[in-house]
Tab-separated table of C-alpha atoms in Angstrom:
chain	number	residue	atom	x	y	z
Y	279	UNK	CA	79.899	8.215	77.296
Y	280	UNK	CA	80.514	6.141	74.156
Y	281	UNK	CA	83.306	3.561	74.093
Y	282	UNK	CA	84.648	5.528	71.140
Y	283	UNK	CA	83.489	7.891	68.427
Y	284	UNK	CA	84.960	7.942	64.930
Y	285	UNK	CA	86.808	5.100	63.227
Y	286	UNK	CA	87.903	1.932	64.987
Y	287	UNK	CA	90.045	-0.531	63.058
Y	288	UNK	CA	89.090	-4.208	62.846
Y	289	UNK	CA	92.763	-5.094	62.850
Y	290	UNK	CA	94.256	-8.028	60.949
Y	291	UNK	CA	96.315	-10.705	62.663
Y	292	UNK	CA	99.702	-10.863	60.896
Y	293	UNK	CA	101.279	-14.276	60.406
Y	294	UNK	CA	104.716	-15.647	59.747
Y	295	UNK	CA	105.076	-17.777	56.607
Y	296	UNK	CA	104.691	-20.905	58.757
Y	297	UNK	CA	101.288	-19.683	59.912
Y	298	UNK	CA	102.222	-18.655	63.453
Y	299	UNK	CA	101.223	-15.239	64.762
Y	300	UNK	CA	103.750	-12.488	64.038
Y	301	UNK	CA	103.651	-10.416	67.220
Y	302	UNK	CA	106.414	-8.045	66.183
Y	303	UNK	CA	104.429	-7.137	63.080
Y	304	UNK	CA	101.267	-6.806	65.155
Y	305	UNK	CA	103.083	-4.212	67.213
Y	306	UNK	CA	103.998	-2.296	64.064
Y	307	UNK	CA	100.360	-2.334	62.943
Y	308	UNK	CA	99.178	-1.020	66.300
Y	309	UNK	CA	101.656	1.857	66.097
Y	310	UNK	CA	100.645	2.585	62.492
Y	311	UNK	CA	97.005	2.794	63.525
Y	312	UNK	CA	97.605	5.079	66.482
Y	313	UNK	CA	99.848	7.344	64.399
Y	314	UNK	CA	97.131	7.437	61.729
Y	315	UNK	CA	94.499	8.760	64.108
Y	316	UNK	CA	92.476	5.597	64.594
Y	317	UNK	CA	90.039	5.989	67.485
Y	318	UNK	CA	89.960	2.373	68.729
Y	319	UNK	CA	91.443	-1.040	67.971
Y	320	UNK	CA	89.138	-4.026	67.618
Y	321	UNK	CA	91.220	-7.174	67.954
Y	322	UNK	CA	90.339	-10.788	67.141
Y	323	UNK	CA	87.265	-10.054	65.092
Y	324	UNK	CA	86.413	-11.439	61.672
Y	325	UNK	CA	89.213	-9.445	60.047
Y	326	UNK	CA	91.620	-10.811	62.665
Y	327	UNK	CA	90.859	-14.416	61.614
Y	328	UNK	CA	89.533	-15.236	65.064
Y	329	UNK	CA	87.747	-18.338	63.792
Y	330	UNK	CA	91.061	-20.061	63.005
Y	331	UNK	CA	92.976	-18.947	66.095
Y	332	UNK	CA	93.226	-21.407	68.961
Y	333	UNK	CA	91.839	-20.191	72.284
Y	334	UNK	CA	95.402	-19.732	73.518
Y	335	UNK	CA	96.387	-17.693	70.455
Y	336	UNK	CA	93.166	-15.701	70.640
Y	337	UNK	CA	93.898	-14.606	74.196
Y	338	UNK	CA	97.609	-14.066	73.544
Y	339	UNK	CA	96.804	-11.704	70.654
Y	340	UNK	CA	94.312	-9.774	72.791
Y	341	UNK	CA	96.848	-9.530	75.620
Y	342	UNK	CA	99.594	-8.338	73.293
Y	343	UNK	CA	97.460	-5.625	71.695
Y	344	UNK	CA	96.250	-4.358	75.074
Y	345	UNK	CA	99.826	-4.130	76.362
Y	346	UNK	CA	101.139	-2.544	73.167
Y	347	UNK	CA	98.344	0.011	72.993
Y	348	UNK	CA	98.932	0.915	76.649
Y	349	UNK	CA	95.615	2.777	77.062
Y	350	UNK	CA	96.424	5.322	74.353
Y	351	UNK	CA	93.157	4.412	72.628
Y	352	UNK	CA	90.472	1.869	73.586
Y	353	UNK	CA	91.000	-1.820	72.800
Y	354	UNK	CA	87.829	-3.771	72.094
Y	355	UNK	CA	88.324	-7.533	72.270
Y	356	UNK	CA	86.386	-9.846	69.978
Y	357	UNK	CA	85.259	-12.629	72.309
Y	358	UNK	CA	82.095	-13.928	70.676
Y	359	UNK	CA	81.472	-17.556	69.800
Y	360	UNK	CA	78.731	-19.909	68.692
Y	361	UNK	CA	79.264	-21.549	72.079
Y	362	UNK	CA	78.007	-19.473	75.002
Y	363	UNK	CA	80.451	-21.231	77.328
Y	364	UNK	CA	83.397	-20.328	75.081
Y	365	UNK	CA	82.240	-16.718	74.778
Y	366	UNK	CA	82.041	-16.484	78.581
Y	367	UNK	CA	85.559	-17.883	78.928
Y	368	UNK	CA	87.103	-15.549	76.342
Y	369	UNK	CA	85.195	-12.549	77.685
Y	370	UNK	CA	86.159	-13.046	81.310
Y	371	UNK	CA	89.801	-13.588	80.360
Y	372	UNK	CA	89.825	-10.455	78.185
Y	373	UNK	CA	88.430	-8.445	81.089
Y	374	UNK	CA	91.242	-9.698	83.352
Y	375	UNK	CA	93.766	-8.560	80.727
Y	376	UNK	CA	92.454	-5.008	80.728
Y	377	UNK	CA	90.316	-4.804	77.598
Y	378	UNK	CA	88.199	-1.658	77.436
Y	379	UNK	CA	85.160	-3.355	75.900
Y	380	UNK	CA	84.024	-6.542	74.173
Y	381	UNK	CA	82.637	-7.270	70.705
Y	382	UNK	CA	80.311	-10.284	70.624
Y	383	UNK	CA	79.327	-11.721	67.271
Y	384	UNK	CA	75.984	-13.505	67.071
Y	385	UNK	CA	76.145	-17.318	67.330
Y	386	UNK	CA	77.046	-18.753	63.943
Y	387	UNK	CA	76.304	-22.128	62.329
Y	388	UNK	CA	74.031	-23.413	65.112
Y	389	UNK	CA	72.417	-19.915	65.193
Y	390	UNK	CA	69.716	-19.138	67.775
Y	391	UNK	CA	66.157	-17.919	68.086
Y	392	UNK	CA	65.600	-14.295	69.112
Y	393	UNK	CA	64.688	-15.534	72.583
Y	394	UNK	CA	67.860	-17.603	72.594
Y	395	UNK	CA	69.919	-14.570	71.582
Y	396	UNK	CA	68.568	-12.635	74.564
Y	397	UNK	CA	69.573	-15.461	76.903
Y	398	UNK	CA	72.975	-15.956	75.219
Y	399	UNK	CA	73.969	-12.308	75.443
Y	400	UNK	CA	72.454	-11.764	78.886
Y	401	UNK	CA	74.383	-14.695	80.300
Y	402	UNK	CA	77.709	-13.510	78.868
Y	403	UNK	CA	77.068	-9.963	80.076
Y	404	UNK	CA	76.341	-11.199	83.602
Y	405	UNK	CA	79.874	-12.628	83.884
Y	406	UNK	CA	81.730	-9.386	83.088
Y	407	UNK	CA	81.496	-5.701	83.925
Y	408	UNK	CA	82.917	-4.421	80.627
Y	409	UNK	CA	80.708	-2.624	78.108
Y	410	UNK	CA	79.602	-4.925	75.296
Y	411	UNK	CA	79.003	-4.207	71.615
Y	412	UNK	CA	76.883	-6.776	69.798
Y	413	UNK	CA	77.979	-7.704	66.271
Y	414	UNK	CA	75.264	-8.359	63.715
Y	415	UNK	CA	76.611	-9.821	60.464
Y	416	UNK	CA	73.972	-12.253	59.166
Y	417	UNK	CA	75.738	-12.780	55.818
Y	418	UNK	CA	78.459	-14.643	57.720
Y	419	UNK	CA	76.609	-16.079	60.689
Y	420	UNK	CA	73.217	-16.962	59.233
Y	421	UNK	CA	71.733	-15.302	62.317
Y	422	UNK	CA	70.104	-11.863	62.174
Y	423	UNK	CA	69.697	-10.010	65.471
Y	424	UNK	CA	66.385	-8.255	64.953
Y	425	UNK	CA	65.965	-4.611	65.981
Y	426	UNK	CA	63.478	-5.539	68.703
Y	427	UNK	CA	66.020	-7.948	70.205
Y	428	UNK	CA	68.888	-5.446	70.149
Y	429	UNK	CA	66.647	-2.758	71.651
Y	430	UNK	CA	65.525	-5.129	74.427
Y	431	UNK	CA	69.123	-6.041	75.256
Y	432	UNK	CA	70.431	-2.474	75.476
Y	433	UNK	CA	67.453	-1.442	77.595
Y	434	UNK	CA	67.509	-4.442	79.959
Y	435	UNK	CA	71.169	-5.479	80.285
Y	436	UNK	CA	73.166	-2.604	81.738
Y	437	UNK	CA	76.553	-3.377	80.157
Y	438	UNK	CA	75.236	-4.173	76.675
Y	439	UNK	CA	75.608	-0.725	75.189
Y	440	UNK	CA	75.890	-0.961	71.431
Y	441	UNK	CA	75.886	-2.839	68.162
Y	442	UNK	CA	78.163	-3.137	65.163
Y	443	UNK	CA	75.655	-3.338	62.330
Y	444	UNK	CA	76.843	-5.170	59.218
Y	445	UNK	CA	73.493	-6.398	57.950
Y	446	UNK	CA	73.599	-3.867	55.066
Y	447	UNK	CA	69.884	-3.376	55.750
Y	448	UNK	CA	69.406	0.346	56.259
Y	449	UNK	CA	65.672	-0.087	56.865
Y	450	UNK	CA	66.407	-2.525	59.688
Y	451	UNK	CA	68.980	-0.164	61.186
Y	452	UNK	CA	66.530	2.746	61.021
Y	453	UNK	CA	63.967	0.568	62.823
Y	454	UNK	CA	66.541	-0.220	65.507
Y	455	UNK	CA	67.283	3.450	66.092
Y	456	UNK	CA	63.567	4.241	66.297
Y	457	UNK	CA	63.285	1.631	69.068
Y	458	UNK	CA	66.546	2.188	70.945
Y	459	UNK	CA	67.426	5.815	70.256
Y	460	UNK	CA	69.713	7.319	72.900
Y	461	UNK	CA	70.055	3.975	74.676
Y	462	UNK	CA	72.360	2.536	71.989
Y	463	UNK	CA	75.812	3.163	70.556
Y	464	UNK	CA	75.536	2.294	66.873
Y	465	UNK	CA	78.579	1.566	64.706
Y	466	UNK	CA	78.687	0.799	61.011
Y	467	UNK	CA	80.166	-2.595	60.269
Y	468	UNK	CA	80.484	-1.788	56.560
Y	469	UNK	CA	82.936	0.794	55.238
Y	470	UNK	CA	80.550	1.772	52.444
Y	471	UNK	CA	77.872	2.794	54.961
Y	472	UNK	CA	79.722	5.060	57.386
Y	473	UNK	CA	77.842	8.223	56.456
Y	474	UNK	CA	74.374	6.630	56.075
Y	475	UNK	CA	74.630	4.938	59.473
Y	476	UNK	CA	76.009	8.034	61.183
Y	477	UNK	CA	73.094	9.959	59.678
Y	478	UNK	CA	70.807	7.601	61.603
Y	479	UNK	CA	72.611	8.401	64.846
Y	480	UNK	CA	75.689	6.195	64.594
Y	481	UNK	CA	78.887	6.937	66.516
Y	482	UNK	CA	81.224	5.842	63.732
Y	483	UNK	CA	82.579	2.696	62.102
Y	484	UNK	CA	84.413	-0.502	62.945
Y	485	UNK	CA	86.435	-0.567	59.776
Y	486	UNK	CA	88.360	-2.909	57.508
Y	487	UNK	CA	89.572	-0.054	55.294
Y	488	UNK	CA	91.274	1.557	58.272
Y	489	UNK	CA	93.913	-1.203	58.152
Y	490	UNK	CA	95.357	0.426	55.030
Y	491	UNK	CA	93.966	3.970	55.250
Y	492	UNK	CA	93.588	4.891	58.919
Y	493	UNK	CA	93.847	8.642	58.463
Y	494	UNK	CA	91.315	8.723	55.631
Y	495	UNK	CA	88.817	6.471	57.427
Y	496	UNK	CA	89.085	8.539	60.584
Y	497	UNK	CA	88.500	11.680	58.547
Y	498	UNK	CA	85.261	10.366	57.016
Y	499	UNK	CA	83.812	9.796	60.474
Y	500	UNK	CA	85.356	12.788	62.232
Y	501	UNK	CA	84.246	15.217	59.551
Y	502	UNK	CA	80.682	14.001	60.056
Y	503	UNK	CA	81.015	14.361	63.834
Y	504	UNK	CA	82.324	17.892	63.294
Y	505	UNK	CA	79.133	18.763	61.429
Y	506	UNK	CA	80.404	18.905	57.849
Y	507	UNK	CA	78.114	16.241	56.430
Y	508	UNK	CA	78.678	17.335	52.823
Y	509	UNK	CA	82.446	16.886	53.078
Y	510	UNK	CA	82.058	13.598	54.946
Y	511	UNK	CA	79.790	12.321	52.192
Y	512	UNK	CA	82.288	13.393	49.522
Y	513	UNK	CA	85.078	11.531	51.344
Y	514	UNK	CA	82.846	8.454	51.647
Y	515	UNK	CA	82.091	8.453	47.931
Y	516	UNK	CA	85.755	8.986	47.055
Y	517	UNK	CA	86.572	5.732	48.861
Y	518	UNK	CA	83.841	3.580	47.290
Y	519	UNK	CA	85.969	1.954	44.565
Y	520	UNK	CA	88.616	1.017	47.127
Y	521	UNK	CA	85.993	-0.346	49.509
Y	522	UNK	CA	84.461	-2.478	46.764
Y	523	UNK	CA	87.902	-3.862	45.908
Y	524	UNK	CA	88.511	-4.656	49.584
Y	525	UNK	CA	85.408	-6.834	49.544
Y	526	UNK	CA	85.660	-8.395	46.078
Y	527	UNK	CA	86.669	-11.593	47.878
Y	528	UNK	CA	85.758	-12.632	51.389
Y	529	UNK	CA	87.267	-10.513	54.155
Y	530	UNK	CA	90.125	-10.550	55.217
Y	531	UNK	CA	91.640	-11.933	52.010
Y	532	UNK	CA	91.810	-8.573	50.175
Y	533	UNK	CA	92.886	-6.426	53.113
Y	534	UNK	CA	95.794	-8.711	53.938
Y	535	UNK	CA	96.800	-8.643	50.284
Y	536	UNK	CA	96.537	-4.844	50.351
Y	537	UNK	CA	98.833	-4.583	53.358
Y	538	UNK	CA	101.325	-6.875	51.645
Y	539	UNK	CA	101.155	-4.759	48.489
Y	540	UNK	CA	102.036	-1.780	50.696
Y	541	UNK	CA	105.115	-3.616	51.959
Y	542	UNK	CA	103.736	-4.273	55.434
Y	543	UNK	CA	104.467	-8.026	55.177
Y	544	UNK	CA	101.556	-9.274	57.255
Y	545	UNK	CA	102.007	-12.762	55.845
Y	546	UNK	CA	99.556	-15.403	54.678
Y	547	UNK	CA	96.019	-16.309	55.631
Y	548	UNK	CA	95.029	-19.390	57.546
Y	549	UNK	CA	93.189	-22.112	55.680
Y	550	UNK	CA	90.450	-22.387	54.555
Y	551	UNK	CA	91.210	-18.849	53.350
Y	552	UNK	CA	93.837	-18.636	50.627
Y	553	UNK	CA	95.516	-16.010	48.472
Y	554	UNK	CA	93.549	-13.724	46.133
Y	555	UNK	CA	92.803	-14.555	42.539
Y	556	UNK	CA	95.161	-12.725	40.182
Y	557	UNK	CA	92.427	-10.686	38.485
Y	558	UNK	CA	91.148	-9.470	41.847
Y	559	UNK	CA	94.667	-8.625	42.979
Y	560	UNK	CA	95.080	-6.406	39.912
Y	561	UNK	CA	91.725	-4.765	40.634
Y	562	UNK	CA	92.734	-4.130	44.227
Y	563	UNK	CA	96.125	-2.715	43.265
Y	564	UNK	CA	94.504	-0.318	40.795
Y	565	UNK	CA	91.983	0.882	43.374
Y	566	UNK	CA	94.756	1.422	45.902
Y	567	UNK	CA	96.814	3.357	43.367
Y	568	UNK	CA	93.843	5.506	42.387
Y	569	UNK	CA	93.231	6.251	46.084
Y	570	UNK	CA	96.861	7.237	46.594
Y	571	UNK	CA	97.976	4.246	48.660
Y	572	UNK	CA	100.451	2.829	46.129
């Protein structure tokens, strides 16, 4: 049984103006997502600014979201790192807290060979019993997990069950599915590719757009799962301008701005990320208005 099917939100981490985590606001976001039909919450991923959270903050945010969600929908904890030792520590702590699954980004900056990736992921998996979703986002990490490597991991490591694919390489993803097939739970890591990836056998999306449009993002995926591919495709295309605006600057700059434009007051970003350029803010606001969010 899949960890989830449909649309999971890669949730932002709201901050106070002084840069500390705003837990009260995080609770509001969790409730907004559940009320909007979101199928899972992915906490402390890229969109959650995990790279600038301390280890203590990282675990505190995971703990808070697990407790607030209270098993109403699955919580998938982002516990990956470019350090295998750190990933083991975060993963084992998240399991103790009651996370439903883990999301492990590929090692960034120092990267790894494909053989090294097998050892890295196998070692982390051996320390926990939770199901694990790999996260392939080479544009950010500089490290591409090749289809053969992903297929080997899901076939040989019992609790590595899936991958969030954000390579934007449909040919590579098709190759992966030809190798792994029913052994893998595939999720789109790009909001613009929900329908194409589900057409290849994907279970849904781990979404940035869902932060501001949970009901609509869920509907794109659920309509496909219900068998109405034509309607799902139409909904996907209707959202394209908004999706492009949400990625006109590096994630999560635009999505945090979008939430603030909606009056959600999720606060600032942590350096080295800073506020959006004015022209891009205007573009984002227009796309949100055209989509019915403002």
